[in-house]
């Protein structure tokens, strides 16, 4: 297993929506949403659907996903459905030292016993607001991180520095 | 003569590896695992340091980091605690706080004039004559302090990490080890920490001449190793207790912040010294220090020693001294009845003389006063605290090992809010009420017998298990029986003093008596006047004795005296540890690279890096700003304002939300227009301002100040939680960028890139449109912050560079140039616009800045309304006015925050000031007395050099001065 990998996934397409009718609206577009707050599901293996709190959703297309484009094409304003434009920075962290890295950046317990799969947390990472989840990908445990894109250069710099210190790599 | 003993099982040194080092120029050898002190003591080097104030020679006292007799520097680091720092090959060591070394310290004369330097002398001696104070201050500053700071100390990153566990156990002695085994066996994730390099605590040294405790230790350690759910950290101390079981653990490599679900404090107790004359001589040490030397480092504390005890523990120590091959010439027991139980009998069998009801009246120093060479012993009246010196006698010895009792290492318990009570059976403070999730075990809990300490550890673990929802049997340890482990008052009076209570600060018994006579007879006052407990050890070896002395002086029971406040950190913690990596979050706009490539000088505004100005070759900052401002006034300028806060307020109640949140009216605002927003706090203080554009009936797009954006959004969310209106708040600050194009040519430039009709008739000031500009979807706000002809363009952050470049291209022929935030400040000043946070402070209300026009008091409610209704009835005390200095002013220009002076009194201050090349005047804003607010009034501003500069109140915008 590699020591530590930091991969920049900021270029993935994203779509955000919130409001009392947001879940229903997404369902009407064929997007399955998590039942619980602060949870996530993977639709057809191509689209990550994250429930941020109770009534906000962040959708991210993985490779080959087209959901975000489809949702964005519906520009009709609906009562109780508020579009949340996103320009996030996003990273994938993996490797044997990933929890070592995260233990310096975040005060929460992100280990398997504390952060269940399909749960996410909205917390502080390196002093800025971030959303974090743990995922199994190709039999490997990885961590996904999202933050405001204007902090992207700063976050990348922090992740890169620590990764290199711990013997990892950045892509 | 070497004091190194032969191998002992369980010792901490590796005799196969020799270490060479120097101490004050002399070469020494040690074994790997030796501390600096143990290595030097083994070599017979007894004078290892000099005391802070009187520069008295000092040696080993506790060998446990409970005192700072021995502090060293290796040239790079300083104040190294030699008792616990491992010696390394090649170390070059010096004691701190000496001139000329420990043996020939040139400041040792201070001890002879110590009667002139009692506690409190600082406060009395140097304040007159006043002209000499700088001299004395210089002398005392030079003399004070211990090690010297090394300003070339290497920058070493010490990571700060977080970790979590079910149960954190502080202290790995018998109680802590037992608790860890019990808890881990029941399935808890346990973190076990100990400040020593190895586990075991007193099991590794308190043997009493036998093997029982060592055997217990081995068993427990084997069990600990077999349990994979115990994380062990040695060389790690718990620095303090913070709410919700948050405890920073400090190790050499950095700090780890542990969040536990429950905590067991099994931190043991600090051995307390009996107090007698010259109890600080090298060779006089605590019983547990002697045991540590013997069993951890294979070092004999002395060849011929006296044990001075006031409890049964001293008898165990005497047996350990015998086991180490030392001669124990006598056990001197302060207690009339003596005791020591079976240990007493054993000692007698081995020919050791026991003097019950006796004391060491004073230690006798060698002729050079560098170490102990004897003890004066006499009978002692324990009840009346009187040494009966008629038949005193002297015994020659090279060591006095002393034992009088214990003080609980309860700092973390105190910090956690534990209520403590004084238990007379054990003569110490013990926990009486612990907060949820916190448990105490062992000596800190007043349990002293070894088997009971282990039972107490098990009991604490069971309590923790029950607390965490895992069923466990409630067990108990037996309360202490027999003689108290601590003596109530082991302090031998002596007419000549030098009987030390606090070794860090050279404080003697008489210092307490004198302090009390002067009225400092409360424990908090006593502490600060005498400085007891204020040295680097923070009272570990002295606070309990200080309490006892004060209790005796005042004739009160100990518990009535109380204790001083225990604060983190448990041991001094390096600044580098506290600094850690240092995270400095910052935000960049999508135009950052462009600004950098064009030579921008950046400034921090909130978390944002903003281009402040763009100096061309050879330009000063002032020149660059004026040039940029002139470009805006003459043709056009472009500024990146992407850092502005941007919030969408959606929903049927969006207007209602704004009506409540801001001071203005929005319910009747037309779609496609914007209105000024002013935000107050509940005290009526100006917090922020901005604009609210109505996009639709149920949608407002807010643009707010950069610095306060996050706070305003948070405040909106908080209000919404309370108000529960049918709205949705969307923070789009990071998703959208913004550009402001301003100046006479702005319209022409912009119109070349959009189909939107920009004529005044179609798009007047105060309006808002959504369109595309250079094929980029853009919200356009016709605002006038820096110029009457200006457009604020908001687009998706990623597309802002495309928009910017298109504008730059389109405006090239018109002389369009970029301008920065510093220039923006000048431009808005010229326009007569105030900025919250610059022209207002934490107390400014809107009446003071002439914002009455935006206060709509006829609304049912808005944030701050109630306060304004009170403030509006009071006369104003200050008023913000626009002012100018004389035309062609020459001289020292006032600065922001320079004071307005009226008849020699402070009447206000300058909030903004700048030279404007366009107007060719120095202009600004200032607070003045309301009587001076009229246009044409004059007032004085005092410059940094004390000159008074005349200013005149003018109307805004300042352009009117040009017309004049």
PDB file of N, CA, C and O in Angstrom, chain B residues 531-595:
ATOM      1  N   UNK B 531       6.326  34.507  46.321  1.00  0.00           N
ATOM      2  CA  UNK B 531       6.546  33.772  45.055  1.00  0.00           C
ATOM      3  C   UNK B 531       6.647  32.260  45.258  1.00  0.00           C
ATOM      4  O   UNK B 531       7.118  31.546  44.371  1.00  0.00           O
ATOM      5  N   UNK B 532       6.154  31.746  46.382  1.00  0.00           N
ATOM      6  CA  UNK B 532       6.151  30.295  46.569  1.00  0.00           C
ATOM      7  C   UNK B 532       5.276  29.657  45.491  1.00  0.00           C
ATOM      8  O   UNK B 532       4.176  30.121  45.217  1.00  0.00           O
ATOM      9  N   UNK B 533       5.780  28.629  44.884  1.00  0.00           N
ATOM     10  CA  UNK B 533       5.010  27.946  43.850  1.00  0.00           C
ATOM     11  C   UNK B 533       5.000  28.647  42.512  1.00  0.00           C
ATOM     12  O   UNK B 533       4.329  28.185  41.591  1.00  0.00           O
ATOM     13  N   UNK B 534       5.732  29.740  42.398  1.00  0.00           N
ATOM     14  CA  UNK B 534       5.713  30.477  41.128  1.00  0.00           C
ATOM     15  C   UNK B 534       6.941  30.190  40.280  1.00  0.00           C
ATOM     16  O   UNK B 534       7.082  30.740  39.186  1.00  0.00           O
ATOM     17  N   UNK B 535       7.840  29.369  40.783  1.00  0.00           N
ATOM     18  CA  UNK B 535       9.009  28.996  39.999  1.00  0.00           C
ATOM     19  C   UNK B 535       8.680  27.928  38.985  1.00  0.00           C
ATOM     20  O   UNK B 535       7.519  27.523  38.853  1.00  0.00           O
ATOM     21  N   UNK B 536       9.686  27.460  38.261  1.00  0.00           N
ATOM     22  CA  UNK B 536       9.439  26.482  37.201  1.00  0.00           C
ATOM     23  C   UNK B 536       8.770  25.200  37.680  1.00  0.00           C
ATOM     24  O   UNK B 536       8.091  24.543  36.894  1.00  0.00           O
ATOM     25  N   UNK B 537       8.942  24.813  38.934  1.00  0.00           N
ATOM     26  CA  UNK B 537       8.283  23.595  39.421  1.00  0.00           C
ATOM     27  C   UNK B 537       6.827  23.843  39.759  1.00  0.00           C
ATOM     28  O   UNK B 537       6.098  22.899  40.027  1.00  0.00           O
ATOM     29  N   UNK B 538       6.448  25.118  39.831  1.00  0.00           N
ATOM     30  CA  UNK B 538       5.048  25.473  40.090  1.00  0.00           C
ATOM     31  C   UNK B 538       4.512  24.801  41.349  1.00  0.00           C
ATOM     32  O   UNK B 538       3.379  24.322  41.392  1.00  0.00           O
ATOM     33  N   UNK B 539       5.360  24.760  42.381  1.00  0.00           N
ATOM     34  CA  UNK B 539       4.880  24.324  43.683  1.00  0.00           C
ATOM     35  C   UNK B 539       4.786  22.841  43.898  1.00  0.00           C
ATOM     36  O   UNK B 539       4.215  22.405  44.901  1.00  0.00           O
ATOM     37  N   UNK B 540       5.337  22.044  42.986  1.00  0.00           N
ATOM     38  CA  UNK B 540       5.196  20.589  43.141  1.00  0.00           C
ATOM     39  C   UNK B 540       5.791  20.128  44.476  1.00  0.00           C
ATOM     40  O   UNK B 540       5.232  19.258  45.147  1.00  0.00           O
ATOM     41  N   UNK B 541       6.942  20.685  44.862  1.00  0.00           N
ATOM     42  CA  UNK B 541       7.562  20.235  46.106  1.00  0.00           C
ATOM     43  C   UNK B 541       7.321  21.203  47.248  1.00  0.00           C
ATOM     44  O   UNK B 541       7.852  21.012  48.344  1.00  0.00           O
ATOM     45  N   UNK B 542       6.548  22.266  47.017  1.00  0.00           N
ATOM     46  CA  UNK B 542       6.496  23.318  48.038  1.00  0.00           C
ATOM     47  C   UNK B 542       5.103  23.795  48.422  1.00  0.00           C
ATOM     48  O   UNK B 542       4.930  24.348  49.505  1.00  0.00           O
ATOM     49  N   UNK B 543       4.132  23.631  47.570  1.00  0.00           N
ATOM     50  CA  UNK B 543       2.828  24.234  47.856  1.00  0.00           C
ATOM     51  C   UNK B 543       2.199  23.684  49.119  1.00  0.00           C
ATOM     52  O   UNK B 543       1.618  24.417  49.925  1.00  0.00           O
ATOM     53  N   UNK B 544       2.301  22.371  49.321  1.00  0.00           N
ATOM     54  CA  UNK B 544       1.644  21.774  50.492  1.00  0.00           C
ATOM     55  C   UNK B 544       2.301  22.290  51.774  1.00  0.00           C
ATOM     56  O   UNK B 544       1.623  22.631  52.739  1.00  0.00           O
ATOM     57  N   UNK B 545       3.616  22.357  51.784  1.00  0.00           N
ATOM     58  CA  UNK B 545       4.302  22.884  52.962  1.00  0.00           C
ATOM     59  C   UNK B 545       3.926  24.342  53.203  1.00  0.00           C
ATOM     60  O   UNK B 545       3.762  24.780  54.344  1.00  0.00           O
ATOM     61  N   UNK B 546       3.779  25.090  52.127  1.00  0.00           N
ATOM     62  CA  UNK B 546       3.393  26.499  52.268  1.00  0.00           C
ATOM     63  C   UNK B 546       2.019  26.615  52.924  1.00  0.00           C
ATOM     64  O   UNK B 546       1.802  27.468  53.791  1.00  0.00           O
ATOM     65  N   UNK B 547       1.109  25.752  52.507  1.00  0.00           N
ATOM     66  CA  UNK B 547      -0.241  25.770  53.095  1.00  0.00           C
ATOM     67  C   UNK B 547      -0.154  25.437  54.577  1.00  0.00           C
ATOM     68  O   UNK B 547      -0.796  26.081  55.431  1.00  0.00           O
ATOM     69  N   UNK B 548       0.676  24.456  54.909  1.00  0.00           N
ATOM     70  CA  UNK B 548       0.786  24.036  56.312  1.00  0.00           C
ATOM     71  C   UNK B 548       1.360  25.184  57.162  1.00  0.00           C
ATOM     72  O   UNK B 548       0.918  25.430  58.281  1.00  0.00           O
ATOM     73  N   UNK B 549       2.361  25.849  56.611  1.00  0.00           N
ATOM     74  CA  UNK B 549       2.985  26.953  57.360  1.00  0.00           C
ATOM     75  C   UNK B 549       1.968  28.066  57.594  1.00  0.00           C
ATOM     76  O   UNK B 549       1.843  28.595  58.717  1.00  0.00           O
ATOM     77  N   UNK B 550       1.243  28.403  56.564  1.00  0.00           N
ATOM     78  CA  UNK B 550       0.268  29.481  56.711  1.00  0.00           C
ATOM     79  C   UNK B 550      -0.834  29.081  57.695  1.00  0.00           C
ATOM     80  O   UNK B 550      -1.299  29.907  58.492  1.00  0.00           O
ATOM     81  N   UNK B 551      -1.216  27.800  57.667  1.00  0.00           N
ATOM     82  CA  UNK B 551      -2.240  27.330  58.602  1.00  0.00           C
ATOM     83  C   UNK B 551      -1.745  27.482  60.034  1.00  0.00           C
ATOM     84  O   UNK B 551      -2.482  27.897  60.938  1.00  0.00           O
ATOM     85  N   UNK B 552      -0.499  27.151  60.228  1.00  0.00           N
ATOM     86  CA  UNK B 552       0.076  27.262  61.577  1.00  0.00           C
ATOM     87  C   UNK B 552       0.164  28.729  62.008  1.00  0.00           C
ATOM     88  O   UNK B 552      -0.174  29.070  63.137  1.00  0.00           O
ATOM     89  N   UNK B 553       0.601  29.587  61.099  1.00  0.00           N
ATOM     90  CA  UNK B 553       0.709  31.011  61.434  1.00  0.00           C
ATOM     91  C   UNK B 553      -0.648  31.574  61.828  1.00  0.00           C
ATOM     92  O   UNK B 553      -0.767  32.346  62.788  1.00  0.00           O
ATOM     93  N   UNK B 554      -1.661  31.173  61.115  1.00  0.00           N
ATOM     94  CA  UNK B 554      -2.983  31.748  61.354  1.00  0.00           C
ATOM     95  C   UNK B 554      -3.807  30.952  62.349  1.00  0.00           C
ATOM     96  O   UNK B 554      -4.916  31.346  62.690  1.00  0.00           O
ATOM     97  N   UNK B 555      -3.245  29.815  62.796  1.00  0.00           N
ATOM     98  CA  UNK B 555      -3.987  29.002  63.755  1.00  0.00           C
ATOM     99  C   UNK B 555      -5.263  28.422  63.181  1.00  0.00           C
ATOM    100  O   UNK B 555      -6.286  28.308  63.860  1.00  0.00           O
ATOM    101  N   UNK B 556      -5.212  28.084  61.903  1.00  0.00           N
ATOM    102  CA  UNK B 556      -6.402  27.548  61.230  1.00  0.00           C
ATOM    103  C   UNK B 556      -6.124  26.133  60.753  1.00  0.00           C
ATOM    104  O   UNK B 556      -4.972  25.773  60.500  1.00  0.00           O
ATOM    105  N   UNK B 557      -7.189  25.327  60.587  1.00  0.00           N
ATOM    106  CA  UNK B 557      -6.946  24.019  59.960  1.00  0.00           C
ATOM    107  C   UNK B 557      -6.565  24.200  58.500  1.00  0.00           C
ATOM    108  O   UNK B 557      -6.941  25.202  57.869  1.00  0.00           O
ATOM    109  N   UNK B 558      -5.863  23.228  57.990  1.00  0.00           N
ATOM    110  CA  UNK B 558      -5.313  23.316  56.632  1.00  0.00           C
ATOM    111  C   UNK B 558      -6.398  23.596  55.604  1.00  0.00           C
ATOM    112  O   UNK B 558      -6.225  24.408  54.697  1.00  0.00           O
ATOM    113  N   UNK B 559      -7.527  22.936  55.758  1.00  0.00           N
ATOM    114  CA  UNK B 559      -8.559  23.079  54.713  1.00  0.00           C
ATOM    115  C   UNK B 559      -9.152  24.476  54.668  1.00  0.00           C
ATOM    116  O   UNK B 559      -9.759  24.873  53.687  1.00  0.00           O
ATOM    117  N   UNK B 560      -8.949  25.246  55.738  1.00  0.00           N
ATOM    118  CA  UNK B 560      -9.444  26.626  55.736  1.00  0.00           C
ATOM    119  C   UNK B 560      -8.507  27.554  54.968  1.00  0.00           C
ATOM    120  O   UNK B 560      -8.863  28.676  54.637  1.00  0.00           O
ATOM    121  N   UNK B 561      -7.303  27.113  54.771  1.00  0.00           N
ATOM    122  CA  UNK B 561      -6.357  27.943  54.022  1.00  0.00           C
ATOM    123  C   UNK B 561      -6.644  27.843  52.529  1.00  0.00           C
ATOM    124  O   UNK B 561      -6.602  28.814  51.797  1.00  0.00           O
ATOM    125  N   UNK B 562      -6.981  26.635  52.110  1.00  0.00           N
ATOM    126  CA  UNK B 562      -7.293  26.436  50.693  1.00  0.00           C
ATOM    127  C   UNK B 562      -6.029  26.286  49.870  1.00  0.00           C
ATOM    128  O   UNK B 562      -4.911  26.290  50.383  1.00  0.00           O
ATOM    129  N   UNK B 563      -6.245  26.141  48.575  1.00  0.00           N
ATOM    130  CA  UNK B 563      -5.111  25.990  47.659  1.00  0.00           C
ATOM    131  C   UNK B 563      -5.203  27.071  46.590  1.00  0.00           C
ATOM    132  O   UNK B 563      -6.278  27.628  46.359  1.00  0.00           O
ATOM    133  N   UNK B 564      -4.099  27.371  45.962  1.00  0.00           N
ATOM    134  CA  UNK B 564      -4.133  28.317  44.848  1.00  0.00           C
ATOM    135  C   UNK B 564      -4.586  27.580  43.586  1.00  0.00           C
ATOM    136  O   UNK B 564      -4.673  26.363  43.574  1.00  0.00           O
ATOM    137  N   UNK B 565      -4.883  28.373  42.556  1.00  0.00           N
ATOM    138  CA  UNK B 565      -5.470  27.784  41.345  1.00  0.00           C
ATOM    139  C   UNK B 565      -4.422  27.025  40.546  1.00  0.00           C
ATOM    140  O   UNK B 565      -3.345  27.544  40.269  1.00  0.00           O
ATOM    141  N   UNK B 566      -4.785  25.831  40.175  1.00  0.00           N
ATOM    142  CA  UNK B 566      -3.895  25.036  39.331  1.00  0.00           C
ATOM    143  C   UNK B 566      -4.210  25.329  37.873  1.00  0.00           C
ATOM    144  O   UNK B 566      -5.361  25.266  37.451  1.00  0.00           O
ATOM    145  N   UNK B 567      -3.199  25.692  37.115  1.00  0.00           N
ATOM    146  CA  UNK B 567      -3.435  26.016  35.710  1.00  0.00           C
ATOM    147  C   UNK B 567      -2.517  25.186  34.817  1.00  0.00           C
ATOM    148  O   UNK B 567      -1.431  24.802  35.212  1.00  0.00           O
ATOM    149  N   UNK B 568      -2.936  24.909  33.580  1.00  0.00           N
ATOM    150  CA  UNK B 568      -2.001  24.272  32.651  1.00  0.00           C
ATOM    151  C   UNK B 568      -0.795  25.196  32.425  1.00  0.00           C
ATOM    152  O   UNK B 568      -0.962  26.402  32.554  1.00  0.00           O
ATOM    153  N   UNK B 569       0.424  24.737  32.163  1.00  0.00           N
ATOM    154  CA  UNK B 569       0.694  23.366  31.828  1.00  0.00           C
ATOM    155  C   UNK B 569       1.366  22.666  33.013  1.00  0.00           C
ATOM    156  O   UNK B 569       1.997  23.309  33.834  1.00  0.00           O
ATOM    157  N   UNK B 570       1.253  21.372  33.046  1.00  0.00           N
ATOM    158  CA  UNK B 570       1.784  20.597  34.158  1.00  0.00           C
ATOM    159  C   UNK B 570       3.296  20.758  34.275  1.00  0.00           C
ATOM    160  O   UNK B 570       3.843  20.848  35.374  1.00  0.00           O
ATOM    161  N   UNK B 571       3.963  20.739  33.159  1.00  0.00           N
ATOM    162  CA  UNK B 571       5.389  21.083  33.083  1.00  0.00           C
ATOM    163  C   UNK B 571       5.528  22.186  32.046  1.00  0.00           C
ATOM    164  O   UNK B 571       4.691  22.284  31.146  1.00  0.00           O
ATOM    165  N   UNK B 572       6.574  23.011  32.132  1.00  0.00           N
ATOM    166  CA  UNK B 572       6.772  24.004  31.076  1.00  0.00           C
ATOM    167  C   UNK B 572       6.837  23.318  29.724  1.00  0.00           C
ATOM    168  O   UNK B 572       7.469  22.274  29.578  1.00  0.00           O
ATOM    169  N   UNK B 573       6.140  23.914  28.763  1.00  0.00           N
ATOM    170  CA  UNK B 573       6.000  23.300  27.446  1.00  0.00           C
ATOM    171  C   UNK B 573       6.643  24.207  26.411  1.00  0.00           C
ATOM    172  O   UNK B 573       6.389  25.404  26.409  1.00  0.00           O
ATOM    173  N   UNK B 574       7.475  23.659  25.539  1.00  0.00           N
ATOM    174  CA  UNK B 574       8.176  24.504  24.573  1.00  0.00           C
ATOM    175  C   UNK B 574       7.215  25.263  23.671  1.00  0.00           C
ATOM    176  O   UNK B 574       6.185  24.732  23.241  1.00  0.00           O
ATOM    177  N   UNK B 575       7.604  26.494  23.362  1.00  0.00           N
ATOM    178  CA  UNK B 575       6.796  27.328  22.469  1.00  0.00           C
ATOM    179  C   UNK B 575       6.637  26.673  21.111  1.00  0.00           C
ATOM    180  O   UNK B 575       5.605  26.787  20.461  1.00  0.00           O
ATOM    181  N   UNK B 576       7.673  25.974  20.673  1.00  0.00           N
ATOM    182  CA  UNK B 576       7.599  25.311  19.373  1.00  0.00           C
ATOM    183  C   UNK B 576       6.508  24.260  19.338  1.00  0.00           C
ATOM    184  O   UNK B 576       5.845  24.057  18.317  1.00  0.00           O
ATOM    185  N   UNK B 577       6.304  23.595  20.480  1.00  0.00           N
ATOM    186  CA  UNK B 577       5.220  22.613  20.568  1.00  0.00           C
ATOM    187  C   UNK B 577       3.874  23.309  20.419  1.00  0.00           C
ATOM    188  O   UNK B 577       2.971  22.829  19.748  1.00  0.00           O
ATOM    189  N   UNK B 578       3.740  24.435  21.109  1.00  0.00           N
ATOM    190  CA  UNK B 578       2.454  25.142  21.075  1.00  0.00           C
ATOM    191  C   UNK B 578       2.193  25.713  19.688  1.00  0.00           C
ATOM    192  O   UNK B 578       1.066  25.787  19.231  1.00  0.00           O
ATOM    193  N   UNK B 579       3.291  26.122  19.011  1.00  0.00           N
ATOM    194  CA  UNK B 579       3.120  26.676  17.674  1.00  0.00           C
ATOM    195  C   UNK B 579       2.695  25.619  16.676  1.00  0.00           C
ATOM    196  O   UNK B 579       1.852  25.874  15.825  1.00  0.00           O
ATOM    197  N   UNK B 580       3.297  24.437  16.785  1.00  0.00           N
ATOM    198  CA  UNK B 580       2.964  23.392  15.827  1.00  0.00           C
ATOM    199  C   UNK B 580       3.294  23.839  14.414  1.00  0.00           C
ATOM    200  O   UNK B 580       4.227  24.609  14.183  1.00  0.00           O
ATOM    201  N   UNK B 581       2.501  23.373  13.481  1.00  0.00           N
ATOM    202  CA  UNK B 581       2.767  23.701  12.083  1.00  0.00           C
ATOM    203  C   UNK B 581       2.348  25.131  11.784  1.00  0.00           C
ATOM    204  O   UNK B 581       2.989  25.830  11.049  1.00  0.00           O
ATOM    205  N   UNK B 582       1.268  25.574  12.355  1.00  0.00           N
ATOM    206  CA  UNK B 582       0.784  26.919  12.049  1.00  0.00           C
ATOM    207  C   UNK B 582       0.030  26.930  10.740  1.00  0.00           C
ATOM    208  O   UNK B 582       0.627  26.867   9.670  1.00  0.00           O
ATOM    209  N   UNK B 583      -1.277  26.959  10.830  1.00  0.00           N
ATOM    210  CA  UNK B 583      -2.089  27.028   9.606  1.00  0.00           C
ATOM    211  C   UNK B 583      -2.532  28.476   9.413  1.00  0.00           C
ATOM    212  O   UNK B 583      -3.016  29.111  10.341  1.00  0.00           O
ATOM    213  N   UNK B 584      -2.338  28.981   8.224  1.00  0.00           N
ATOM    214  CA  UNK B 584      -2.713  30.371   7.920  1.00  0.00           C
ATOM    215  C   UNK B 584      -3.614  30.383   6.689  1.00  0.00           C
ATOM    216  O   UNK B 584      -3.185  30.687   5.579  1.00  0.00           O
ATOM    217  N   UNK B 585      -4.860  29.991   6.892  1.00  0.00           N
ATOM    218  CA  UNK B 585      -5.756  29.908   5.739  1.00  0.00           C
ATOM    219  C   UNK B 585      -5.837  31.235   5.003  1.00  0.00           C
ATOM    220  O   UNK B 585      -5.897  32.298   5.634  1.00  0.00           O
ATOM    221  N   UNK B 586      -5.839  31.157   3.705  1.00  0.00           N
ATOM    222  CA  UNK B 586      -6.055  32.358   2.919  1.00  0.00           C
ATOM    223  C   UNK B 586      -6.825  32.000   1.662  1.00  0.00           C
ATOM    224  O   UNK B 586      -6.766  30.874   1.180  1.00  0.00           O
ATOM    225  N   UNK B 587      -7.556  32.969   1.185  1.00  0.00           N
ATOM    226  CA  UNK B 587      -8.413  32.787  -0.002  1.00  0.00           C
ATOM    227  C   UNK B 587      -7.850  33.611  -1.141  1.00  0.00           C
ATOM    228  O   UNK B 587      -7.376  34.737  -0.940  1.00  0.00           O
ATOM    229  N   UNK B 588      -7.938  33.037  -2.315  1.00  0.00           N
ATOM    230  CA  UNK B 588      -7.478  33.727  -3.518  1.00  0.00           C
ATOM    231  C   UNK B 588      -8.641  33.832  -4.488  1.00  0.00           C
ATOM    232  O   UNK B 588      -9.441  32.917  -4.614  1.00  0.00           O
ATOM    233  N   UNK B 589      -8.709  34.950  -5.197  1.00  0.00           N
ATOM    234  CA  UNK B 589      -9.716  35.044  -6.248  1.00  0.00           C
ATOM    235  C   UNK B 589      -9.184  34.342  -7.490  1.00  0.00           C
ATOM    236  O   UNK B 589      -7.989  34.006  -7.575  1.00  0.00           O
ATOM    237  N   UNK B 590     -10.057  34.162  -8.463  1.00  0.00           N
ATOM    238  CA  UNK B 590      -9.622  33.491  -9.694  1.00  0.00           C
ATOM    239  C   UNK B 590      -8.732  34.399 -10.545  1.00  0.00           C
ATOM    240  O   UNK B 590      -8.209  33.974 -11.567  1.00  0.00           O
ATOM    241  N   UNK B 591      -8.565  35.638 -10.112  1.00  0.00           N
ATOM    242  CA  UNK B 591      -7.686  36.569 -10.837  1.00  0.00           C
ATOM    243  C   UNK B 591      -6.327  36.696 -10.170  1.00  0.00           C
ATOM    244  O   UNK B 591      -5.515  37.534 -10.582  1.00  0.00           O
ATOM    245  N   UNK B 592      -6.075  35.882  -9.160  1.00  0.00           N
ATOM    246  CA  UNK B 592      -4.843  36.061  -8.387  1.00  0.00           C
ATOM    247  C   UNK B 592      -3.602  35.975  -9.259  1.00  0.00           C
ATOM    248  O   UNK B 592      -2.683  36.792  -9.138  1.00  0.00           O
ATOM    249  N   UNK B 593      -3.585  34.997 -10.141  1.00  0.00           N
ATOM    250  CA  UNK B 593      -2.404  34.836 -10.989  1.00  0.00           C
ATOM    251  C   UNK B 593      -2.201  36.067 -11.872  1.00  0.00           C
ATOM    252  O   UNK B 593      -1.058  36.491 -12.126  1.00  0.00           O
ATOM    253  N   UNK B 594      -3.299  36.626 -12.361  1.00  0.00           N
ATOM    254  CA  UNK B 594      -3.184  37.834 -13.191  1.00  0.00           C
ATOM    255  C   UNK B 594      -2.573  38.968 -12.364  1.00  0.00           C
ATOM    256  O   UNK B 594      -1.659  39.658 -12.819  1.00  0.00           O
ATOM    257  N   UNK B 595      -3.067  39.155 -11.160  1.00  0.00           N
ATOM    258  CA  UNK B 595      -2.540  40.237 -10.322  1.00  0.00           C
ATOM    259  C   UNK B 595      -1.049  40.037 -10.083  1.00  0.00           C
ATOM    260  O   UNK B 595      -0.254  40.982 -10.178  1.00  0.00           O
TER     261      UNK B 595
END
